[in-house]
XYZ file of C-alpha atoms in Angstrom:
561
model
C 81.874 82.761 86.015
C 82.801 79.176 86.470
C 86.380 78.107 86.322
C 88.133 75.019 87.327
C 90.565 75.266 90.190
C 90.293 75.507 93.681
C 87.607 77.377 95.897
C 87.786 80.865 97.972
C 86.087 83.042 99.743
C 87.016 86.755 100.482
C 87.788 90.500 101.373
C 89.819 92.682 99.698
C 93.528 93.213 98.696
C 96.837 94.972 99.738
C 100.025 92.995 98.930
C 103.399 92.266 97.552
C 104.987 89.830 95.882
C 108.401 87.711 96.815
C 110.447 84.735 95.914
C 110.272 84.332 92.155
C 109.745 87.958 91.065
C 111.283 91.193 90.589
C 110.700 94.142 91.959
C 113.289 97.089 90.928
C 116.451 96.533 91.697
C 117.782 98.015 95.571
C 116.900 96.962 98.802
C 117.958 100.827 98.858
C 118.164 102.212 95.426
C 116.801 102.018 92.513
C 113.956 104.227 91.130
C 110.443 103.078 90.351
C 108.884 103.107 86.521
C 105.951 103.740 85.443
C 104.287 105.327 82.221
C 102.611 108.506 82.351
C 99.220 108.848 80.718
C 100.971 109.509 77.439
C 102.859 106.571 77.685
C 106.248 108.801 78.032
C 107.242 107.474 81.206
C 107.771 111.246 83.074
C 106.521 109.422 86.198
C 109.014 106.182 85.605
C 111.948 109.103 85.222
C 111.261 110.884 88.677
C 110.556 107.937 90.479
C 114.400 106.506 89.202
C 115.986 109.437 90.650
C 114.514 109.461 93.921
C 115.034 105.663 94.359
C 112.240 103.284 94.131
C 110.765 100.716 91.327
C 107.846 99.986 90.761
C 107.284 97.168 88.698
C 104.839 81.094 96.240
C 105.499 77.940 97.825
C 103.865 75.348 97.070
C 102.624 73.017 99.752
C 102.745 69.609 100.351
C 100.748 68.317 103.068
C 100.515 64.535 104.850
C 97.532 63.360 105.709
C 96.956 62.864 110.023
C 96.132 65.085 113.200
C 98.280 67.905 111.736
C 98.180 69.138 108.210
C 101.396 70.212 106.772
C 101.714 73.596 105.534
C 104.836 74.714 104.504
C 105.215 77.932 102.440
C 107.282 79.989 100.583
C 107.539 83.555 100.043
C 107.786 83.168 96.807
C 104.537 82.239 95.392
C 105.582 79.907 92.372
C 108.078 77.973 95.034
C 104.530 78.401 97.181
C 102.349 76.620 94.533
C 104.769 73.853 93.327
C 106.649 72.635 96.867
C 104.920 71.909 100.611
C 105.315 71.244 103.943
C 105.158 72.450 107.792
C 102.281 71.415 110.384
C 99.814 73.448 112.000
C 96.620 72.107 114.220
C 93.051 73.412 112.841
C 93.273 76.726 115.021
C 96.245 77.709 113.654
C 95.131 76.783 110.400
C 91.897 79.226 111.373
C 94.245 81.679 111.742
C 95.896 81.716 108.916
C 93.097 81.937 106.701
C 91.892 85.103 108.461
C 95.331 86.599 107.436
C 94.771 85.701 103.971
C 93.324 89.320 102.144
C 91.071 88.726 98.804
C 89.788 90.539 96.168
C 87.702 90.479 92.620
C 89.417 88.030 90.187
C 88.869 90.386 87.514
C 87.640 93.822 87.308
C 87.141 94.088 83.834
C 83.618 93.999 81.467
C 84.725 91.014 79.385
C 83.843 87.725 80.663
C 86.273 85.298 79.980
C 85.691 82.030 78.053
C 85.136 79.120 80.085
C 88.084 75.765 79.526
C 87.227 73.331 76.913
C 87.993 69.976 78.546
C 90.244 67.249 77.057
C 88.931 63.883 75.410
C 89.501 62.925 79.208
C 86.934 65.527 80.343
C 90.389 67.560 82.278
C 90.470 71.102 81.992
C 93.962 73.229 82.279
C 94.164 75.746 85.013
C 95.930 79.184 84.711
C 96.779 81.500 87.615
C 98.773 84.704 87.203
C 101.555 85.520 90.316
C 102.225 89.233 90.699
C 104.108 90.797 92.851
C 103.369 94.463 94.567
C 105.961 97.034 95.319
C 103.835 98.566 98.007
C 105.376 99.622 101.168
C 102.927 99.808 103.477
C 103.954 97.921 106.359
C 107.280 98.910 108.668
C 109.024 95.345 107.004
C 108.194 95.694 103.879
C 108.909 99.639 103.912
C 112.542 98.321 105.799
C 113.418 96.077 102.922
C 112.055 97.957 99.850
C 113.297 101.712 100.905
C 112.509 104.343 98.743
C 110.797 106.530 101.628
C 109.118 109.081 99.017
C 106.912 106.249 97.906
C 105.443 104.828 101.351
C 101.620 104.751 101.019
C 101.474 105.360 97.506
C 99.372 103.143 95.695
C 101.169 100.131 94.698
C 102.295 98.744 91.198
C 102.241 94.904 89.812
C 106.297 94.972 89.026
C 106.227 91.394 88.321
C 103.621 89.464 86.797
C 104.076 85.418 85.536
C 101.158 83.503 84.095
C 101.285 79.810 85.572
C 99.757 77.185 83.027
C 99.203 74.184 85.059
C 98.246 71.377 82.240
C 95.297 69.550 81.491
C 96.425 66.487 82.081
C 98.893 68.261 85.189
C 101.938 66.375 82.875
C 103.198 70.022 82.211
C 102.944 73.604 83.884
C 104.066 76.408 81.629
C 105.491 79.762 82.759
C 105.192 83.454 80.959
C 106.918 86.688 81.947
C 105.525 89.620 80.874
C 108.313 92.409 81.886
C 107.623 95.264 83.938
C 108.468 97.498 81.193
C 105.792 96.100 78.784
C 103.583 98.946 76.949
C 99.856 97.667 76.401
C 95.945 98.798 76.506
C 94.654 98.933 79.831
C 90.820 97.932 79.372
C 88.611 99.708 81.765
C 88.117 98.407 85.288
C 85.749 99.098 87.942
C 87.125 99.018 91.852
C 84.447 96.652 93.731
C 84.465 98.637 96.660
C 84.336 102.162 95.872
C 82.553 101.358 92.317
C 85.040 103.887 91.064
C 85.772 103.605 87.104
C 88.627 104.000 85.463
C 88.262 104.147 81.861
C 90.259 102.727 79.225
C 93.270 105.169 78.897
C 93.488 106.321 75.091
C 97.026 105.149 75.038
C 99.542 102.405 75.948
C 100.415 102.124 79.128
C 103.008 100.599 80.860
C 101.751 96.907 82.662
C 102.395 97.271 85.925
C 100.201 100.143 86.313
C 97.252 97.667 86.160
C 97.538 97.214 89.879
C 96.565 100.789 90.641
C 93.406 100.757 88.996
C 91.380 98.943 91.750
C 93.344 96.086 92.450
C 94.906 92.629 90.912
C 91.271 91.899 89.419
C 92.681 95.059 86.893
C 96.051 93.247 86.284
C 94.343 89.851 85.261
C 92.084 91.641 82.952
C 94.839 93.049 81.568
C 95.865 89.803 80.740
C 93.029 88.385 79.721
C 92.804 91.417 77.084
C 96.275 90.735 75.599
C 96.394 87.067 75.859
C 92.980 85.347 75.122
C 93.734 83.683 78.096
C 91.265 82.549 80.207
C 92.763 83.065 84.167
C 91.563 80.600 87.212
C 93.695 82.431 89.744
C 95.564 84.967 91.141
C 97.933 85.239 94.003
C 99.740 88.813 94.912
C 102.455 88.525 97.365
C 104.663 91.245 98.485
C 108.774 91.927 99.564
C 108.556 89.837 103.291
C 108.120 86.242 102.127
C 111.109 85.095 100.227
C 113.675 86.415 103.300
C 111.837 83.752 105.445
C 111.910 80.769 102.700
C 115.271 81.416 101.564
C 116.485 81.352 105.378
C 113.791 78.502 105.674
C 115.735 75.944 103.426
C 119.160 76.777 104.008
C 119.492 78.789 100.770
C 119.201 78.666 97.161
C 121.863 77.734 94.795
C 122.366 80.658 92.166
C 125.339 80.952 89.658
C 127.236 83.958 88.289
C 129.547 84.053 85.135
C 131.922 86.565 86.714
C 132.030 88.568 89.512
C 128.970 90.857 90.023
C 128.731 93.996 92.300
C 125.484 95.367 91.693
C 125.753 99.074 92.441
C 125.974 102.135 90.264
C 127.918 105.498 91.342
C 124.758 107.331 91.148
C 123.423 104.640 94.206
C 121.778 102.210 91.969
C 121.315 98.874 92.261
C 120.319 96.385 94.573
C 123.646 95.702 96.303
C 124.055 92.223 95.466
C 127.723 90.988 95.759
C 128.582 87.242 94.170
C 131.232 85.910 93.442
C 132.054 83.878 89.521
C 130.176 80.228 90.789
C 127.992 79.316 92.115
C 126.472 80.489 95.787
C 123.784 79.173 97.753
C 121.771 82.398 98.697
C 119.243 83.335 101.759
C 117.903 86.003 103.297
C 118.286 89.580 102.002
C 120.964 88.327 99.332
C 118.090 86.063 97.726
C 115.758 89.214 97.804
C 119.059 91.249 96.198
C 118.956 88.555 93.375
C 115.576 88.618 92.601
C 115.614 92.792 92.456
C 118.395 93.013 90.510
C 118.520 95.128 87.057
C 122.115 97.010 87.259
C 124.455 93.999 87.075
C 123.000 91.140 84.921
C 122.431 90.785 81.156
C 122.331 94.373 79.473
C 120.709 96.248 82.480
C 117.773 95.884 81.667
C 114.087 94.152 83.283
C 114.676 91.365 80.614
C 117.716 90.348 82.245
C 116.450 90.515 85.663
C 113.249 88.408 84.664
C 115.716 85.907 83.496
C 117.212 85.820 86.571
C 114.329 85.026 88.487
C 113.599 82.178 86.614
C 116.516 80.600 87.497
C 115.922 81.416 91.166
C 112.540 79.823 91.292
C 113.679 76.669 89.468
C 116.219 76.095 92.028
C 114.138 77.027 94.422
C 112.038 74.101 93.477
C 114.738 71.485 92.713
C 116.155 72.173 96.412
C 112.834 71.302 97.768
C 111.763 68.579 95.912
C 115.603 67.054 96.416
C 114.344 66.766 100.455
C 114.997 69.791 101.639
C 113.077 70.048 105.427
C 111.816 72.056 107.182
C 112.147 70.941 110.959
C 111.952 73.813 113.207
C 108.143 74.368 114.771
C 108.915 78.007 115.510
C 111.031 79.000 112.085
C 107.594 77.150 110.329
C 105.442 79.458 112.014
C 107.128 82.525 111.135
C 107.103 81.304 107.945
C 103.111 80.359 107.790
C 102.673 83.936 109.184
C 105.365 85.943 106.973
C 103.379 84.171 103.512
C 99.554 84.271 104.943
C 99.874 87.667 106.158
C 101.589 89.166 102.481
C 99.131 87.308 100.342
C 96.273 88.459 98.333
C 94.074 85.492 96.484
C 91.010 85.681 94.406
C 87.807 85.512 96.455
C 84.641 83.807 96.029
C 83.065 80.100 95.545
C 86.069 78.978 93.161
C 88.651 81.359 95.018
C 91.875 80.388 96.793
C 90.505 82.481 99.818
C 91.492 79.336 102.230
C 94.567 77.430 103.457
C 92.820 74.534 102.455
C 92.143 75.990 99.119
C 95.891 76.397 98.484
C 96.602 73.222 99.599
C 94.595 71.863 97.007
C 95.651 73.678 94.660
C 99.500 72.957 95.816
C 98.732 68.827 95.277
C 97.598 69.539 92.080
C 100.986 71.562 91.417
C 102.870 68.786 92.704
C 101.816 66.557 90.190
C 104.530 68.453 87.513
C 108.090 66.621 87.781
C 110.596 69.516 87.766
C 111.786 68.532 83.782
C 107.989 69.427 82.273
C 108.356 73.128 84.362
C 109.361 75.596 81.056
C 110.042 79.324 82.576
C 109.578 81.779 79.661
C 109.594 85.576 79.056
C 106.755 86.874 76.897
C 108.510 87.899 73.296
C 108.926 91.524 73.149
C 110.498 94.295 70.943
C 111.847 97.632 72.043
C 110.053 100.632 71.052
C 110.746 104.031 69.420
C 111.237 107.374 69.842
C 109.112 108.440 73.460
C 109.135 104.361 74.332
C 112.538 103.661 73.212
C 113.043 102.549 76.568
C 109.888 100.072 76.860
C 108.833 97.346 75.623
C 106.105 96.135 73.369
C 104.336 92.317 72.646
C 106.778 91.054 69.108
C 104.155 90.446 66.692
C 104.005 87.120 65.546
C 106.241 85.314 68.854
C 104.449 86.657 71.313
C 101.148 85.684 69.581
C 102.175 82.073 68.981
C 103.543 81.725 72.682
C 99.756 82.921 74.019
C 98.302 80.284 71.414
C 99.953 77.934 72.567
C 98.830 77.831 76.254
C 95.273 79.029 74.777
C 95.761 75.274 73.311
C 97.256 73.478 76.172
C 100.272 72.905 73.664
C 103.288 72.326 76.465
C 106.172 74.645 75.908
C 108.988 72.337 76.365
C 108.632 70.602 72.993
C 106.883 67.621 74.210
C 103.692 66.278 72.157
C 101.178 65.688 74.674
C 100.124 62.076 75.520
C 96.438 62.645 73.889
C 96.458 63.257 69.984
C 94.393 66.167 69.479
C 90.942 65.488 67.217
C 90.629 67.334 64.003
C 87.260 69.379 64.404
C 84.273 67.671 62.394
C 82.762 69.138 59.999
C 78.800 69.292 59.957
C 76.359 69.762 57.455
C 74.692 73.351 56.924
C 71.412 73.828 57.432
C 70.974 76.914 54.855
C 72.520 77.751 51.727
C 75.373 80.468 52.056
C 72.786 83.330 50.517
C 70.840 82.247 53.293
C 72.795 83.044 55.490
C 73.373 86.309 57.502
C 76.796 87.636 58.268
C 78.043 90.225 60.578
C 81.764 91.211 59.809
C 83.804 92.945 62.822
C 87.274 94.420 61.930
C 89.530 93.442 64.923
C 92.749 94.081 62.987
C 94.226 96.566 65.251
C 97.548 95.754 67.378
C 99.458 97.103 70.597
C 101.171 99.169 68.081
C 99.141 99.241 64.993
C 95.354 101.302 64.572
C 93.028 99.021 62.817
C 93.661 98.335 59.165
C 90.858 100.775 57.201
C 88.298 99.213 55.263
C 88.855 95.510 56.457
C 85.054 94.664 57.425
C 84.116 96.460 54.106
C 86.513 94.589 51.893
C 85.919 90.732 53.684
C 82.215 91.504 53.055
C 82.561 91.830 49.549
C 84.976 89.111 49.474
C 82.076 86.490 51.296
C 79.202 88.351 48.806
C 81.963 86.809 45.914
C 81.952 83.394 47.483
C 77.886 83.519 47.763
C 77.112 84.742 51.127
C 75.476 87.847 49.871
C 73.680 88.354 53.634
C 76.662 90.308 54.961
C 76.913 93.181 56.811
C 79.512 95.406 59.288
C 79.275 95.373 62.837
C 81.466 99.263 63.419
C 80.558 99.030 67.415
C 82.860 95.984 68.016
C 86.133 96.705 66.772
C 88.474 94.875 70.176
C 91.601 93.256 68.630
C 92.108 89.866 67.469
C 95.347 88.292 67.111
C 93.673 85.705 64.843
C 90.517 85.378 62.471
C 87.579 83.864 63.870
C 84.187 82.940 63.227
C 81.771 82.325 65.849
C 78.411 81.353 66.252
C 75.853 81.395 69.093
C 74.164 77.616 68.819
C 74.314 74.296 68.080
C 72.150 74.805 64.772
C 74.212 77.638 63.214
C 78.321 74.978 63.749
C 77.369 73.905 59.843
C 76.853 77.011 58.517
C 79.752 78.687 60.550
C 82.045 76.110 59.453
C 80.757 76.204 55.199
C 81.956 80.348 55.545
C 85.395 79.371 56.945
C 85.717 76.444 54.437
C 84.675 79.234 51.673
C 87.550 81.792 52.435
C 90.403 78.900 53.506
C 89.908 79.831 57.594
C 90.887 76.460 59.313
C 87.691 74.782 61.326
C 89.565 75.204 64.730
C 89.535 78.937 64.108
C 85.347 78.198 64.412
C 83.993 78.569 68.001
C 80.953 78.865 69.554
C 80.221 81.906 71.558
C 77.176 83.151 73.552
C 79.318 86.827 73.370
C 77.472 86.548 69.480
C 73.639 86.643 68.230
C 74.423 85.565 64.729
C 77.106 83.904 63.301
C 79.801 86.520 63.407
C 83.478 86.941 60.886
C 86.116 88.980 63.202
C 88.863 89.800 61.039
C 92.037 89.609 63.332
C 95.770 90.971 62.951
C 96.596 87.815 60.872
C 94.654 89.213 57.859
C 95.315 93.095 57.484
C 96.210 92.862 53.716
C 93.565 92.547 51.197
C 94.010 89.147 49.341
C 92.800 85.703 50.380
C 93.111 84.745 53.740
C 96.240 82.154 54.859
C 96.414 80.285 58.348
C 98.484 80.838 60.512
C 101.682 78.583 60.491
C 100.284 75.406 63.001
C 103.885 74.921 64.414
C 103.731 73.852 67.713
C 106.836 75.296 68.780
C 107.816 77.577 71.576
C 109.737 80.914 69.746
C 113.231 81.071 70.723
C 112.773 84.731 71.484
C 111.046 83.645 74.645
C 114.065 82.313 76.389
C 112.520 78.732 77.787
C 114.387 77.667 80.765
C 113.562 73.992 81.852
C 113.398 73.081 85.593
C 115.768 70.669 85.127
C 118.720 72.990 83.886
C 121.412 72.837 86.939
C 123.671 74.556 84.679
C 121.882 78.072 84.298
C 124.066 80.943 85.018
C 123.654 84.719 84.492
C 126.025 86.722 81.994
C 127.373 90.097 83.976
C 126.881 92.890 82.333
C 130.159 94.879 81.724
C 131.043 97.412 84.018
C 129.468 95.152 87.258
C 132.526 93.371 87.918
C 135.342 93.615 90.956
């Protein structure tokens, strides 16, 4: 599958993730979530009484005899900051304490980038971070002995959109608590399956079905999405980078003492301010639930977002790091919790995330947009999960689909309206397959759709038309796609004939004919209307700018001293 990016080679996996995410909150405490089969979330409830959630530094280098190599434990810091020298032996081995695994596990291939009028391609790579605890530091600083050696969960996941033109890099949450389809996924190794589950499930049990390759075709299901990259780090990094750089300015509207009388929470203790953080206090910050916001993994993942873009204002103000030996703990503490894609186009190599770093480094802090996926709360059994909000959350994943930057903006290249070619049959010459891909995360498919478009098409002359039952995977949008060159014209004269805009018209080599999918955008019988073409990033997704000094959390009542 060819992507653009950097190359990798590989292994396997294991990992955690630092800096920028959030596990559950506690160094000590707080219990680990996770949905049952059923989507009830029995499992999340006894693992939050016993204690234990479950839910990247960029480098610089300079060119010379020693390559600089500095890195963060927390993997977005890791991909947009750099610095810290090593000679080519110690750069040897570092790469041999990089793990890799499968970018994606699942059976859908993902699309390949359409380039820019300037022949640049976007690059996407999704950051998640493990709760395993299976090493003595990690199992030190994440407690919850009960869950030691169990298999791990993705507790924080954030999509990085690095632009086409690398003006802009875009940043999605999709909270720990999120409810969603699981597709099926296939563990390299053992060749194990595990099949779809019938239900929703909650997101970050992705991780446990063979890996991160699960967790990005998770994504890749939801989103459209098409991912370059991933990088899993785990709970040991961000101690070292905090410490690393003297500490990370975070602010607090009032007082906060983090800690429930039940023993929940992660402990953190901060003053009303501001306080520059490091160490276990920055690791406090990022866990924390019980404290900030309304309690809740929303609150938390707002949190981290202003972490990380501090973190990357303090080292792109000049922060250095001087010390040889503090730089090698540091080069050890990231390489040795980090999990990359493998392969050709993989990040399986220092090198390989240096390169990938200078590309990074390209995005002045004030075009960096942190968001949090739009979600709604659910009912009854999920009342205490989240699910996708129909309509934001859809427009947000369009958007980076697009290469549309979230900050508001317009990009520097005026986008070309699609051209529309000549058919080369008449529309009753022309065969149609209709798929219904109307169903939702919380929505079945709408009954009858295929049947009812068909007859629709028959009315506007394409009289060839028939249902394709076997394919019914969702669509946000309606599409028409076509296999080759020869069939754009006639492609584009059934879109024209039932009002579907000629971006919505794509080729595909997924299709053998040209093919209608109705998507979640046209459930109601009627004719069809586009989408609104706003290019605007929905408020519901809480965009924080890099630039924004004067973030500060709200403390949620009760957390006060």
């Amino acid at each position: 599958m060819a992507r653009s990016g950097t190359p990798g080679e590989g292994t396997r996996p294991r990992v955690r993730h630092a800096g920028q995410l959030g596990w559950d909150d506690g160094l000590y405490e707080e219990g680990s979530e996770s949905s049952t089969d059923s989507g009830t979330g029995e499992r999340g409830a006894a693992s939050e009484e016993s204690g234990h959630r479950r839910g990247g530094s960029k480098r610089r280098g300079k060119k010379g005899k020693h390559r600089v190599l500095r890195w963060s434990a927390s993997v977005l810091a890791l991909l947009i900051i750099g610095g810290a020298g090593a000679g080519y032996l110690y750069i040897e081995h570092l790469n041999g304490n990089l793990k890799k695994a499968d970018l994606t596990l699942g059976d859908k291939k993902m699309a390949d980038h359409k380039a820019n009028a300037a022949g640049q391609t976007p690059m996407n790579i999704l950051l998640i971070g493990s709760d395993a605890r299976d090493s003595a530091e990690n199992q030190k600083l994440g407690g919850a002995k009960e869950t030691f050696g169990a298999p791990p969960l993705a507790d924080v996941q954030m999509l990085v959109h690095l632009s086409a033109d690398r003006s802009n890099m875009s940043v999605i949450s999709m909270p720990r608590d999120t409810m969603l389809k699981i597709p099926k996924c296939t563990n390299p190794e053992t060749k194990h399956v595990y099949p779809a589950p019938t239900g929703l499930k909650m997101t970050n049990e992705t991780l446990e079905r063979g890996g991160p390759g699960c967790t990005v075709a998770t994504w890749y299901e939801l989103t459209g999405i098409t991912i370059d990259h991933f990088m899993m780090i785990d709970f040991s990094g961000v101690i070292s980078m905090a410490d690393a750089i003297g500490g990370v300015p975070v602010c607090v509207k009032g007082n906060v003492y983090s800690h429930t009388s039940a023993g929940k929470g992660s402990g953190l203790k901060l003053e009303k301010g501001t306080t520059k953080i490091k160490g276990k206090q920055a690791l406090q910050w990022l866990r924390t639930r019980y404290g900030f916001e309304d309690g809740t993994d929303l609150g938390r993942t707002h949190a981290q977002h202003m972490y990380m873009n501090s973190m990357v204002r303090e080292l792109r103000k000049g922060t250095k790091l001087t010390d040889p030996g503090k730089l090698m703990d540091l080069a050890e503490a990231a390489t040795d919790a980090l999990t990359v894609d493998k392969g050709e186009n993989g990040l399986g190599s220092v090198n390989k995330l240096y390169d990938l770093a200078e590309e990074l480094k390209k995005v002045p802090t004030k075009r960096i947009t942190m968001t949090t996926m739009p979600n709604v709360y659910g009912t009854g059994a999920l009342k205490e999960r989240v699910l996708p909000k129909p309509g934001d959350a859809d427009q947000l994943f369009q958007m980076v689909r697009d290469d549309i930057p979230l900050d508001g903006k317009a990009s520097k290249r005026k986008k070309k309206a699609p051209v529309a070619e000549k058919p080369t049959s008449t529309p009753a010459e022309t065969p149609v397959t209709v798929r219904n891909g109307t169903r939702t995360e919380t929505e079945y498919p709408a009954k009858g759709r295929a049947t009812a478009v068909k007859d629709l098409l028959a009315e506007k002359g394409f009289t060839q038309g028939s249902i394709d039952a076997q394919n019914t995977e969702s669509a946000s949008r309606t599409t028409v796609s076509y296999p080759s060159v020869d069939m754009k014209g006639n492609a584009q004269a059934l879109a024209k004939a039932l009002g579907i805009p000629l971006s919505a018209v794509k080729k595909s080599t997924a299709v053998s004919g040209i093919t209608l999918t109705v998507g979640a955008d046209w459930r109601e019988d009627g004719p069809y209307h586009a989408p609104s073409a706003e290019e605007k990033t929905p408020d519901s997704a809480r965009a924080l700018n890099g630039d924004d000094e004067k973030a500060c959390m709200d403390i949620q009542p009760g957390f006060g001293f």
